[in-house]
Coordinates of C-alpha atoms and ligand atoms in Angstrom, one line a residue:
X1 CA 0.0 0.0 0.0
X2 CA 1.4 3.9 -0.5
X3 CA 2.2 5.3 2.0
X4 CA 0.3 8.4 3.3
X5 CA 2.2 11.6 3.1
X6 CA 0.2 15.0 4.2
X7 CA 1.3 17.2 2.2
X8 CA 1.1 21.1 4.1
X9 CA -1.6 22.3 2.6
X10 CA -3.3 18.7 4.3
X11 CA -1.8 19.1 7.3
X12 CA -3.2 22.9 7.6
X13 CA -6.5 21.3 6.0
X14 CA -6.4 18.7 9.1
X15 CA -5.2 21.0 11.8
X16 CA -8.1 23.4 10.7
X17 CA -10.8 20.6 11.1
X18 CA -10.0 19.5 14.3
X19 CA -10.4 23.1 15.8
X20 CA -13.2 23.5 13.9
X21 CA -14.6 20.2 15.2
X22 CA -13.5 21.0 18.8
X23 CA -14.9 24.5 18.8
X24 CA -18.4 23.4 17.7
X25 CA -18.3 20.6 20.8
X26 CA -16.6 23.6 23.1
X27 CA -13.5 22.0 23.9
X28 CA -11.4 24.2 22.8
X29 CA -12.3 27.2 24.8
X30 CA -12.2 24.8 27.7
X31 CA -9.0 23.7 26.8
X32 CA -7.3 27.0 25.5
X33 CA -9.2 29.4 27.2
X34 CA -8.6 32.8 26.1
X35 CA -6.2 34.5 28.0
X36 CA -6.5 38.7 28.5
X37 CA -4.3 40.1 26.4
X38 CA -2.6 43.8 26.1
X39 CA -3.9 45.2 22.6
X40 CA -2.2 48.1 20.4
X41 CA -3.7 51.2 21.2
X42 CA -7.2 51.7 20.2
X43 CA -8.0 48.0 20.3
X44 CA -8.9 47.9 24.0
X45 CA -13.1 47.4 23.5
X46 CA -12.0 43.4 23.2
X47 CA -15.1 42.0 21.7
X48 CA -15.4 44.7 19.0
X49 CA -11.3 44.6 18.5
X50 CA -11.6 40.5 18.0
X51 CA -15.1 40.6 15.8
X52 CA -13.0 43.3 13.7
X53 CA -9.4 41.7 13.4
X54 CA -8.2 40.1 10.2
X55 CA -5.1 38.8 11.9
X56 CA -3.8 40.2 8.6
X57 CA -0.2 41.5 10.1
X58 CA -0.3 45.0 8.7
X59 CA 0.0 46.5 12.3
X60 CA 2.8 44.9 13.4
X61 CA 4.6 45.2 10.1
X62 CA 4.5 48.8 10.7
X63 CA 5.2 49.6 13.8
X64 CA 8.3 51.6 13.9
X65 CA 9.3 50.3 18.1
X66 CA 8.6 46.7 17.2
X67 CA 6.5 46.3 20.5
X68 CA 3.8 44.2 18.5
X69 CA 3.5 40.6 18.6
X70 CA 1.6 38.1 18.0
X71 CA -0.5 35.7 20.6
X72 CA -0.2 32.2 19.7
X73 CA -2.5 29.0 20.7
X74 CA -1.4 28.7 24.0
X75 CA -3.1 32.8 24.5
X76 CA -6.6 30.6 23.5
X77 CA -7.8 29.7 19.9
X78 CA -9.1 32.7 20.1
X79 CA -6.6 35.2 20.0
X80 CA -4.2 32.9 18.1
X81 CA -2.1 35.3 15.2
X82 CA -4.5 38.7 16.9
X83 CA -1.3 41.5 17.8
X84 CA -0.6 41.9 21.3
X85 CA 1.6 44.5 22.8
X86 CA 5.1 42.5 24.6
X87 CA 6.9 45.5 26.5
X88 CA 9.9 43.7 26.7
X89 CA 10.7 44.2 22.5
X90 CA 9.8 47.8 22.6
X91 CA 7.5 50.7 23.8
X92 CA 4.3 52.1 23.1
X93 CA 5.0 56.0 21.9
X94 CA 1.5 56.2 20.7
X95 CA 2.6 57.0 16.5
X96 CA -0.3 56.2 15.3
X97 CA 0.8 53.8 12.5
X98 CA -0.8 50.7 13.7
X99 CA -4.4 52.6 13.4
X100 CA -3.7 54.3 10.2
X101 CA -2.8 50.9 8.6
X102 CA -5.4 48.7 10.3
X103 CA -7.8 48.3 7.4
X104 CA -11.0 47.3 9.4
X105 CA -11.4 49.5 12.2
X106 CA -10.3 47.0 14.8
X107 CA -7.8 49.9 16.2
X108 CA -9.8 53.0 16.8
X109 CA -8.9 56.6 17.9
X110 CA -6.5 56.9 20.9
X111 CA -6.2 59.5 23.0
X112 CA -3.0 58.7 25.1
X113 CA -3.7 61.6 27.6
X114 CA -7.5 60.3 27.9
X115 CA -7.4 56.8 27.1
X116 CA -5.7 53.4 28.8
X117 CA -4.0 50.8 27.1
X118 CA -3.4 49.2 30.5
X119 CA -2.0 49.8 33.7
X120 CA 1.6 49.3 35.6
X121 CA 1.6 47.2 38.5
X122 CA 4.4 47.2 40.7
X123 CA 5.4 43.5 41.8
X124 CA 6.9 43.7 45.0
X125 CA 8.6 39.9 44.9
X126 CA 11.2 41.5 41.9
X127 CA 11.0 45.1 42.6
X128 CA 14.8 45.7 43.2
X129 CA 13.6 48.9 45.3
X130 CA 11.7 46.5 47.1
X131 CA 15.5 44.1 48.2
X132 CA 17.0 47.9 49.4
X133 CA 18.9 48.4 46.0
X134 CA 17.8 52.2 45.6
X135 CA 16.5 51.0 41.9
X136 CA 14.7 54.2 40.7
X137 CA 14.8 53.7 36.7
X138 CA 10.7 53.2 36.5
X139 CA 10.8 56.8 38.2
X140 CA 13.2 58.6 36.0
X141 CA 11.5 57.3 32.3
X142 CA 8.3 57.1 32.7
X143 CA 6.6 59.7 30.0
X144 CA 3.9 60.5 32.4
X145 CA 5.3 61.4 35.2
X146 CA 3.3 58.6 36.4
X147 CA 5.4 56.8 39.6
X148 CA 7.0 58.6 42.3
X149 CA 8.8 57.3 45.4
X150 CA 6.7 57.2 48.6
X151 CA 8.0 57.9 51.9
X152 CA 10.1 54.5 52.1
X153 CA 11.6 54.8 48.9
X154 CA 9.5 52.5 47.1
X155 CA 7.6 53.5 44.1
X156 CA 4.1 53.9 43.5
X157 CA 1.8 54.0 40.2
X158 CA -0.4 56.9 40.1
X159 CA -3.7 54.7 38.3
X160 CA -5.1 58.1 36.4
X161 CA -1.7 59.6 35.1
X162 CA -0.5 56.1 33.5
X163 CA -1.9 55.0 30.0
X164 CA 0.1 51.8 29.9
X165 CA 2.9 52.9 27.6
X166 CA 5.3 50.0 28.4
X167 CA 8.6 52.5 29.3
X168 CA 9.1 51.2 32.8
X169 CA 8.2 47.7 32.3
X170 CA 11.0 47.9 29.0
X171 CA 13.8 49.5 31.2
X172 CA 12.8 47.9 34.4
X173 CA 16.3 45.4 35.0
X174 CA 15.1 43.3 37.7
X175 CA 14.7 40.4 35.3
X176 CA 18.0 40.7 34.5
X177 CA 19.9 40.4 37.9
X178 CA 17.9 38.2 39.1
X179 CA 18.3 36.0 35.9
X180 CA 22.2 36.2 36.8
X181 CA 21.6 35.0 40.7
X182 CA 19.9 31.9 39.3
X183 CA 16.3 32.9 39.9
X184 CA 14.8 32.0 36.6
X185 CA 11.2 31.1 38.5
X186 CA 9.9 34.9 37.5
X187 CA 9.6 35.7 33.9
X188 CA 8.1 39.1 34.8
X189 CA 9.7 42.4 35.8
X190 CA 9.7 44.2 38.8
X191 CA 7.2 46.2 37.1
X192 CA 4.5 44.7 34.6
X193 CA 1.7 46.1 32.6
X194 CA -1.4 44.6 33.0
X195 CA -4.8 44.7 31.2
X196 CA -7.0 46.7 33.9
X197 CA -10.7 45.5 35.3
X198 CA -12.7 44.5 32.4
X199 CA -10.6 44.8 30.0
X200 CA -12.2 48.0 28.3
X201 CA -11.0 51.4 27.8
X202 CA -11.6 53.7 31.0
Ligands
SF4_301 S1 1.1 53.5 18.2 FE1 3.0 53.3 17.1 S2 4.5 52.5 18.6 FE2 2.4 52.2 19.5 S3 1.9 50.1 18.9 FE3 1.1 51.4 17.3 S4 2.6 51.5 15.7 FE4 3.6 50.7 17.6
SF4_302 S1 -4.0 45.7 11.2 FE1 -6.0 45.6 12.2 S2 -7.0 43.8 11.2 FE2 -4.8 43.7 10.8 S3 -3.9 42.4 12.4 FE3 -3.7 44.5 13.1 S4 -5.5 45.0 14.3 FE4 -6.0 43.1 13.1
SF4_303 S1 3.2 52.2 31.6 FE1 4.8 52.8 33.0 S2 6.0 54.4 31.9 FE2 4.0 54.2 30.8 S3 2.7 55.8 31.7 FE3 2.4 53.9 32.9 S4 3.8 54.0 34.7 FE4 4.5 55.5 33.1

């Protein structure tokens, strides 16, 4: 008997029934559920930013700081090939060229005095202010003037002032050192943006 050899275009033909088949029984959302992910600027209304998104690439290709990626299946099904924002390949300086390019709408207007892309959270475990290293770098570059050092020389994200910009998270070298004295458990920084309460633009 020949043998059987899938060819890509079967295997992609293959892969895509299954998921098809698994999201019409709900596995798959049980099984990949979506994960909340950090969209380019403008995209932050989820449900109306994934009913809109091509996954065409054109946003990505353009933008000038590299900071978009791209979620993959692990994110969910859901948001697999969708852009997400990944502050440790770049910034946020709120160009413009991702919305001018996207060709469906999915990336609105953005305001980045008015509007949020997400919000900085401080994580205290990393923080080198937080192990008495006097680490102030979040301070000094944020855009916004958005974190200051409170009376203990630790600092603080002022909620209304940050739109989620990436800076501090991108300069933030906790990662780093404590990559080099063997604690690879954290992948995160000392200071991570995160998708705030709902996940919509406030
Ligand atoms: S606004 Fe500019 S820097 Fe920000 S994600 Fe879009 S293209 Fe990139
Ligand atoms: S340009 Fe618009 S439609 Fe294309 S991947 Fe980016 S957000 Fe989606
Ligand atoms: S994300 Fe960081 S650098 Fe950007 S505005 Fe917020 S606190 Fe400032």
């Amino acid at each position: 008997m020949k043998d059987f050899q899938p060819s890509r275009r079967d295997f992609l033909k293959i892969a895509g029934g299954i998921g098809v088949a698994l999201l019409g029984t709900g596995t798959a959302s049980k099984v990949l559920p979506a994960k909340k992910m950090l969209r380019p600027p403008g995209g932050q209304q989820e449900a109306d930013f994934l009913s809109r998104c091509l996954r065409c690439d054109r946003c990505r290709s353009s933008c000038p700081t590299k900071v978009i990626g791209l979620a993959n299946v692990r994110d969910g099904l859901v948001n697999t090939r969708t852009p997400v924002l990944n502050f440790h390949q770049g910034i946020c300086d709120f160009c413009r060229k991702c919305m001018e390019v996207c060709p469906t709408g999915a990336l609105q207007f953005f305001d980045p005095l008015r509007d949020k892309i997400g919000r900085a959270n401080i994580q205290p475990d990393i923080c080198l202010a937080y192990d008495s290293r006097g680490c102030r770098l979040c301070v000094d570059a944020c855009p916004y003037g958005a974190i200051c050092m409170d009376a203990q020389n630790l600092p603080v994200v002022d909620e209304e002032k940050c739109n989620g910009c990436g800076v501090c998270e991108n300069v933030c070298p906790a990662l780093v050192l404590h990559g080099f004295s063997g604690n690879r458990t954290q992948r995160i920084r000392g200071i991570k943006v995160e998708v705030r309460e709902g996940g919509e633009d406030k």
